[in-house]
Amino acid sequence: MFCKAEIVLSLLSLLLLSPLTLSEKCNPQDKKVLLQIKKDFNNPYLLSSWDPSTGCCGWYSIECDEKTNRVITLDISDNASPDFTNFSGHIPPSVGDLPYLETLTFHKLPYLTGPIQPAIAKLKNLKYLFIEYTNVSGPIPSFLAELKNLELLHLSTNNLSGPIPSSLSQLPKLESLHLDRNKLTGPIPESFGSFKKPGPNIILSHNQLSGPIPASLGQLDPDNIDLSRNKLEGDASVLFGSKKKTQTLDISRNLLSFDFSKVDFPKQSLIWLDINHNKIYGELPVTLTEVENLQQFNVSYNKLCGEIPQGGTGRLQDRFDEYAYLHNKCLCGAPLPKCNYASDI
């Protein structure tokens, strides 16, 4: 019994000490790079836990691989939302010297400025790149296409400008592309149709994109597409289809113009459809009544005409109020006023 008790105590001691032991382990080269990053950012308070006398795997915003002790995550985020006014400057080139990095995040850092650092192209193991809610500016660099392991590319809510690089379609593992809330201009690249199917979620809203929606996008079938609040023109019907698995489709507040009566919809997957503030014409397709799980729906401020379809599992008339239909050419029927065909002639 005494031997068993000793064994149990020894195991408990190991369990209690192991987190500390792991945090003290740190690859010397990675630690040197992290301290350089801290210096490049002028030793901000946010990185005060980066103490040279302690192991870097226990530092704030750092995660190491449990087996190799190499740094795999660098996540510098102001999640608590205090005003870290001393965290300022550009993304330093030293971030490219963490060869095993899989996740790189700069989030909610309003004083982070300058371009996306070219040294990021050296991070060949990078899977997740998040630069969001900063004042990073300049173009979206084409060198991001060199990061062949990239799965998530989120560059939302910055000051990025210029065109979207067509080379991004060369990312074979990309599952999510968020470029919304920037100052991007030019067209959506035709090359985006060559993303590996079903294609990444494409979120490009709140920019100044113009031109037509590439027909090639019809070859993709991502869960989510948001092209809202741009200056896109022409036909968006390629984004629709009864065999697609689309869950959310938002093309609102553009200059799009096409016959809505000729499009079809995923009957089970679609939960969000917003086409408001365009120049879309025609009637509401009867097939809309067969969309079972629609939760958000808005076709207002277009040139639609005819009676709102009744019945079906979609229950358009019961589920959505008049604000979903207002300001169309001659759309009528509940929840709008009753159709008066005599006066429409």
Coordinates of C-alpha atoms in Angstrom, one line a residue:
M1 CA 0.0 0.0 0.0
F2 CA 2.8 2.4 0.8
C3 CA 4.4 1.8 -2.6
K4 CA 1.1 2.5 -4.3
A5 CA 0.6 5.7 -2.4
E6 CA 4.1 6.9 -3.4
I7 CA 3.3 6.2 -7.0
V8 CA 0.0 8.2 -6.8
L9 CA 1.8 11.1 -5.1
S10 CA 4.5 11.1 -7.8
L11 CA 2.0 11.1 -10.6
L12 CA 0.1 14.0 -9.0
S13 CA 3.3 15.9 -8.6
L14 CA 4.1 15.4 -12.3
L15 CA 0.6 16.6 -13.3
L16 CA 0.9 19.7 -11.1
L17 CA 4.3 20.6 -12.4
S18 CA 3.9 19.8 -16.1
P19 CA 2.1 23.0 -17.1
L20 CA 5.0 25.1 -15.6
T21 CA 7.5 22.8 -17.1
L22 CA 5.9 23.1 -20.6
S23 CA 5.7 26.9 -20.3
E24 CA 9.4 27.1 -19.4
K25 CA 10.4 25.1 -22.5
C26 CA 11.1 27.4 -25.4
N27 CA 13.2 27.1 -28.6
P28 CA 16.1 29.6 -28.2
Q29 CA 15.9 30.9 -31.7
D30 CA 12.1 31.5 -31.5
K31 CA 12.6 33.3 -28.2
K32 CA 15.2 35.5 -29.8
V33 CA 12.8 36.4 -32.6
L34 CA 9.9 37.1 -30.3
L35 CA 12.1 39.5 -28.2
Q36 CA 13.0 41.2 -31.5
I37 CA 9.3 41.6 -32.3
K38 CA 8.7 43.1 -28.9
K39 CA 11.6 45.5 -29.5
D40 CA 10.3 46.4 -33.0
F41 CA 7.0 47.4 -31.4
N42 CA 8.8 49.6 -28.9
N43 CA 8.2 47.2 -25.9
P44 CA 4.5 47.8 -25.6
Y45 CA 2.5 47.1 -22.4
L46 CA 0.5 44.5 -24.2
L47 CA 3.6 42.3 -24.4
S48 CA 4.9 42.9 -20.9
S49 CA 4.7 39.2 -20.1
W50 CA 7.5 38.6 -22.7
D51 CA 10.2 38.5 -20.1
P52 CA 13.6 37.3 -21.3
S53 CA 14.1 35.4 -18.0
T54 CA 11.1 33.1 -18.6
G55 CA 10.2 30.6 -21.2
C56 CA 8.4 32.0 -24.3
C57 CA 5.8 29.2 -24.4
G58 CA 4.2 30.7 -21.3
W59 CA 4.0 34.2 -22.7
Y60 CA 0.8 36.0 -23.5
S61 CA -0.4 35.5 -27.1
I62 CA 2.1 32.6 -27.7
E63 CA 1.4 29.0 -28.3
C64 CA 4.0 26.3 -28.8
D65 CA 3.8 22.8 -30.2
E66 CA 3.8 20.4 -27.2
K67 CA 6.3 18.0 -28.8
T68 CA 8.7 20.3 -30.5
N69 CA 8.3 23.5 -28.3
R70 CA 8.4 25.6 -31.5
V71 CA 6.2 28.6 -31.7
I72 CA 3.1 27.8 -33.8
T73 CA 0.8 30.8 -32.8
L74 CA 1.4 34.5 -32.5
D75 CA -1.9 36.2 -31.6
I76 CA -1.5 39.8 -30.7
S77 CA -5.1 41.0 -29.9
D78 CA -6.6 43.7 -27.8
N79 CA -9.6 41.5 -26.8
A80 CA -10.2 43.3 -23.5
S81 CA -10.5 46.6 -25.4
P82 CA -8.4 48.9 -23.2
D83 CA -6.7 51.7 -24.9
F84 CA -3.2 50.4 -25.5
T85 CA -2.0 53.6 -27.0
N86 CA 1.6 52.5 -26.8
F87 CA 1.1 49.6 -29.2
S88 CA 1.9 51.3 -32.5
G89 CA 4.0 50.9 -35.6
H90 CA 4.2 48.6 -38.6
I91 CA 4.2 44.8 -38.7
P92 CA 7.9 44.1 -38.2
P93 CA 9.8 41.9 -40.7
S94 CA 10.9 39.8 -37.8
V95 CA 7.5 38.0 -37.8
G96 CA 8.8 36.1 -40.9
D97 CA 11.5 34.4 -38.8
L98 CA 9.2 32.0 -37.0
P99 CA 9.4 29.1 -39.4
Y100 CA 6.9 26.8 -37.7
L101 CA 4.2 29.5 -37.3
E102 CA 0.7 28.2 -38.2
T103 CA -1.4 31.1 -36.9
L104 CA -0.6 34.8 -37.1
T105 CA -3.1 37.3 -35.7
F106 CA -3.1 41.1 -35.3
H107 CA -6.6 42.0 -34.0
K108 CA -8.2 45.2 -32.7
L109 CA -5.0 47.3 -32.9
P110 CA -6.0 50.7 -34.2
Y111 CA -2.4 52.1 -34.1
L112 CA -1.0 49.2 -36.2
T113 CA -0.2 50.9 -39.5
G114 CA 1.8 50.4 -42.7
P115 CA 1.6 47.7 -45.3
I116 CA 1.2 43.9 -44.9
Q117 CA 4.8 42.8 -44.3
P118 CA 6.5 41.0 -47.2
A119 CA 8.4 38.8 -44.7
I120 CA 5.1 37.0 -44.0
A121 CA 5.7 35.2 -47.3
K122 CA 8.4 33.2 -45.6
L123 CA 5.9 31.5 -43.3
K124 CA 5.3 28.4 -45.4
N125 CA 3.5 26.5 -42.6
L126 CA 1.0 29.3 -42.0
K127 CA -2.6 28.1 -42.0
Y128 CA -4.5 31.1 -40.5
L129 CA -3.7 34.8 -41.2
F130 CA -5.9 37.3 -39.4
I131 CA -5.2 41.0 -39.7
E132 CA -8.4 42.7 -38.6
Y133 CA -9.6 46.0 -37.1
T134 CA -6.3 47.7 -37.6
N135 CA -5.1 50.6 -39.7
V136 CA -2.9 48.5 -41.9
S137 CA -2.9 50.1 -45.4
G138 CA -1.7 49.6 -48.9
P139 CA -2.6 46.9 -51.3
I140 CA -3.4 43.2 -50.7
P141 CA -0.1 41.8 -51.7
S142 CA 0.1 39.1 -54.4
F143 CA 2.8 37.3 -52.4
L144 CA 0.1 35.9 -50.1
A145 CA -0.5 33.3 -52.9
E146 CA 2.8 31.8 -51.9
L147 CA 1.4 30.5 -48.6
K148 CA 0.1 27.2 -50.0
N149 CA -1.1 25.9 -46.6
L150 CA -3.3 28.9 -45.9
E151 CA -6.8 27.9 -45.0
L152 CA -8.2 31.2 -43.5
L153 CA -7.3 34.6 -44.9
H154 CA -9.1 37.3 -43.0
L155 CA -8.1 40.9 -43.7
S156 CA -11.3 42.6 -42.6
T157 CA -11.8 46.2 -41.3
N158 CA -8.5 47.8 -42.3
N159 CA -7.4 50.5 -44.7
L160 CA -6.4 48.3 -47.5
S161 CA -6.9 49.7 -51.0
G162 CA -6.4 48.8 -54.7
P163 CA -7.5 45.7 -56.6
I164 CA -7.9 42.2 -55.3
P165 CA -5.0 40.1 -56.5
S166 CA -6.1 37.4 -58.9
S167 CA -3.3 35.2 -57.6
L168 CA -5.3 34.4 -54.4
S169 CA -7.2 31.8 -56.4
Q170 CA -3.9 29.8 -56.4
L171 CA -4.3 29.0 -52.7
P172 CA -5.3 25.3 -52.9
K173 CA -6.5 24.9 -49.3
L174 CA -8.3 28.2 -48.8
E175 CA -11.7 27.8 -47.0
S176 CA -12.5 31.3 -46.0
L177 CA -11.6 34.7 -47.6
H178 CA -12.7 37.8 -45.7
L179 CA -11.6 41.1 -47.3
D180 CA -14.6 43.2 -46.2
R181 CA -14.7 46.7 -44.8
N182 CA -11.7 48.1 -46.6
K183 CA -11.2 50.5 -49.6
L184 CA -10.7 47.9 -52.3
T185 CA -11.5 48.9 -55.9
G186 CA -11.7 47.2 -59.3
P187 CA -13.4 44.0 -60.3
I188 CA -13.8 40.7 -58.6
P189 CA -11.1 38.6 -60.3
E190 CA -12.3 36.2 -63.0
S191 CA -9.8 33.7 -61.6
F192 CA -11.8 33.3 -58.5
G193 CA -13.8 30.7 -60.4
S194 CA -10.8 28.4 -60.3
F195 CA -10.7 28.0 -56.6
K196 CA -10.7 24.4 -55.6
K197 CA -14.4 23.4 -55.3
P198 CA -16.6 24.0 -53.5
G199 CA -14.6 27.2 -53.0
P200 CA -13.9 29.4 -49.9
N201 CA -16.5 31.5 -48.2
I202 CA -16.2 34.8 -50.0
I203 CA -16.8 38.0 -48.0
L204 CA -16.1 41.2 -49.9
S205 CA -18.7 43.6 -48.5
H206 CA -18.2 47.2 -47.7
N207 CA -15.7 48.1 -50.4
Q208 CA -15.7 50.0 -53.7
L209 CA -15.6 47.0 -56.0
S210 CA -17.0 47.6 -59.5
G211 CA -17.8 45.8 -62.7
P212 CA -19.7 42.6 -63.3
I213 CA -19.7 39.5 -61.1
P214 CA -17.5 37.0 -62.9
A215 CA -19.5 34.2 -64.6
S216 CA -16.8 31.8 -63.3
L217 CA -18.1 32.2 -59.7
G218 CA -21.1 30.1 -60.8
Q219 CA -18.7 27.1 -60.7
L220 CA -18.2 27.4 -57.0
D221 CA -20.6 26.4 -54.2
P222 CA -19.4 28.0 -50.9
D223 CA -21.6 28.2 -47.8
N224 CA -21.4 32.0 -47.6
I225 CA -21.1 34.8 -50.2
D226 CA -21.3 38.4 -49.2
L227 CA -20.7 41.0 -51.9
S228 CA -22.9 43.7 -50.4
R229 CA -22.3 47.4 -50.3
N230 CA -20.1 47.7 -53.4
K231 CA -20.7 49.1 -56.9
L232 CA -21.1 45.8 -58.7
E233 CA -23.1 45.8 -61.9
G234 CA -25.0 43.4 -64.2
D235 CA -26.0 39.8 -63.7
A236 CA -25.7 38.0 -60.4
S237 CA -27.9 35.0 -61.4
V238 CA -24.8 32.7 -61.6
L239 CA -24.7 32.8 -57.8
F240 CA -28.1 31.0 -57.5
G241 CA -29.1 27.4 -58.2
S242 CA -31.3 24.7 -56.8
K243 CA -28.4 22.2 -56.5
K244 CA -26.1 24.6 -54.6
K245 CA -25.5 24.3 -50.8
T246 CA -25.5 28.1 -50.2
Q247 CA -26.5 29.2 -46.7
T248 CA -26.1 32.9 -46.9
L249 CA -26.1 35.1 -50.0
D250 CA -26.0 38.8 -49.7
I251 CA -25.6 41.0 -52.8
S252 CA -27.5 44.0 -51.4
R253 CA -26.7 47.7 -52.1
N254 CA -25.0 47.3 -55.5
L255 CA -26.0 48.3 -59.1
L256 CA -27.0 44.8 -60.1
S257 CA -29.7 44.3 -62.8
F258 CA -31.1 40.9 -63.9
D259 CA -34.4 39.0 -64.2
F260 CA -35.1 37.5 -60.7
S261 CA -37.9 35.4 -62.0
K262 CA -35.4 33.1 -63.8
V263 CA -33.3 32.1 -60.8
D264 CA -33.7 29.1 -58.5
F265 CA -32.7 28.5 -54.9
P266 CA -31.3 25.8 -52.6
K267 CA -34.5 24.5 -50.9
Q268 CA -32.9 23.3 -47.7
S269 CA -29.6 25.0 -47.1
L270 CA -30.5 28.7 -47.8
I271 CA -31.1 30.7 -44.6
W272 CA -30.2 34.2 -45.6
L273 CA -31.0 36.0 -48.9
D274 CA -30.6 39.8 -49.3
I275 CA -30.8 41.6 -52.6
N276 CA -32.1 45.0 -51.4
H277 CA -31.1 48.3 -53.1
N278 CA -30.3 47.1 -56.6
K279 CA -32.0 47.3 -60.0
I280 CA -33.3 43.7 -60.1
Y281 CA -36.5 43.2 -62.1
G282 CA -39.1 40.5 -62.8
E283 CA -41.3 38.5 -60.5
L284 CA -40.5 36.7 -57.3
P285 CA -40.1 33.1 -58.3
V286 CA -42.7 30.7 -57.0
T287 CA -39.8 28.4 -56.0
L288 CA -39.0 30.8 -53.2
T289 CA -42.0 29.3 -51.3
E290 CA -40.1 26.0 -51.2
V291 CA -37.1 27.3 -49.4
E292 CA -37.7 25.7 -46.0
N293 CA -35.3 27.4 -43.6
L294 CA -35.2 31.0 -44.7
Q295 CA -34.7 33.3 -41.7
Q296 CA -33.4 36.6 -43.3
F297 CA -35.0 37.8 -46.5
N298 CA -35.0 41.3 -48.1
V299 CA -35.9 42.2 -51.8
S300 CA -36.8 45.9 -51.1
Y301 CA -35.7 48.8 -53.3
N302 CA -35.6 47.0 -56.6
K303 CA -37.8 46.9 -59.7
L304 CA -39.7 43.8 -58.9
C305 CA -43.3 43.3 -60.0
G306 CA -46.2 40.9 -59.6
E307 CA -47.9 39.2 -56.7
I308 CA -45.8 37.8 -53.8
P309 CA -46.1 34.0 -54.0
Q310 CA -48.3 32.3 -51.5
G311 CA -48.2 29.0 -49.7
G312 CA -45.5 26.5 -49.6
T313 CA -43.2 25.6 -46.7
G314 CA -41.3 28.9 -47.1
R315 CA -44.4 30.9 -46.1
L316 CA -43.1 34.2 -47.5
Q317 CA -46.2 36.1 -46.6
D318 CA -46.3 34.9 -43.0
R319 CA -42.6 35.0 -42.1
F320 CA -41.5 38.4 -43.4
D321 CA -43.2 41.8 -43.0
E322 CA -43.7 44.5 -45.5
Y323 CA -40.2 46.0 -45.0
A324 CA -38.8 43.0 -46.8
Y325 CA -40.7 44.0 -50.0
L326 CA -41.1 47.8 -50.0
H327 CA -40.1 50.2 -52.8
N328 CA -40.4 48.0 -55.8
K329 CA -42.0 48.8 -59.2
C330 CA -45.3 47.0 -58.8
L331 CA -44.9 44.2 -56.2
C332 CA -48.2 43.5 -54.5
G333 CA -50.1 41.0 -52.3
A334 CA -49.8 40.3 -48.6
P335 CA -48.0 41.7 -46.6
L336 CA -48.1 44.5 -49.2
P337 CA -51.5 46.0 -50.4
K338 CA -53.7 43.8 -52.4
C339 CA -52.9 43.5 -56.1
N340 CA -55.1 45.7 -58.4
Y341 CA -54.4 44.4 -61.8
A342 CA -56.8 46.7 -63.5
S343 CA -54.9 49.8 -62.3
D344 CA -51.5 48.2 -63.3
I345 CA -52.6 47.9 -67.0

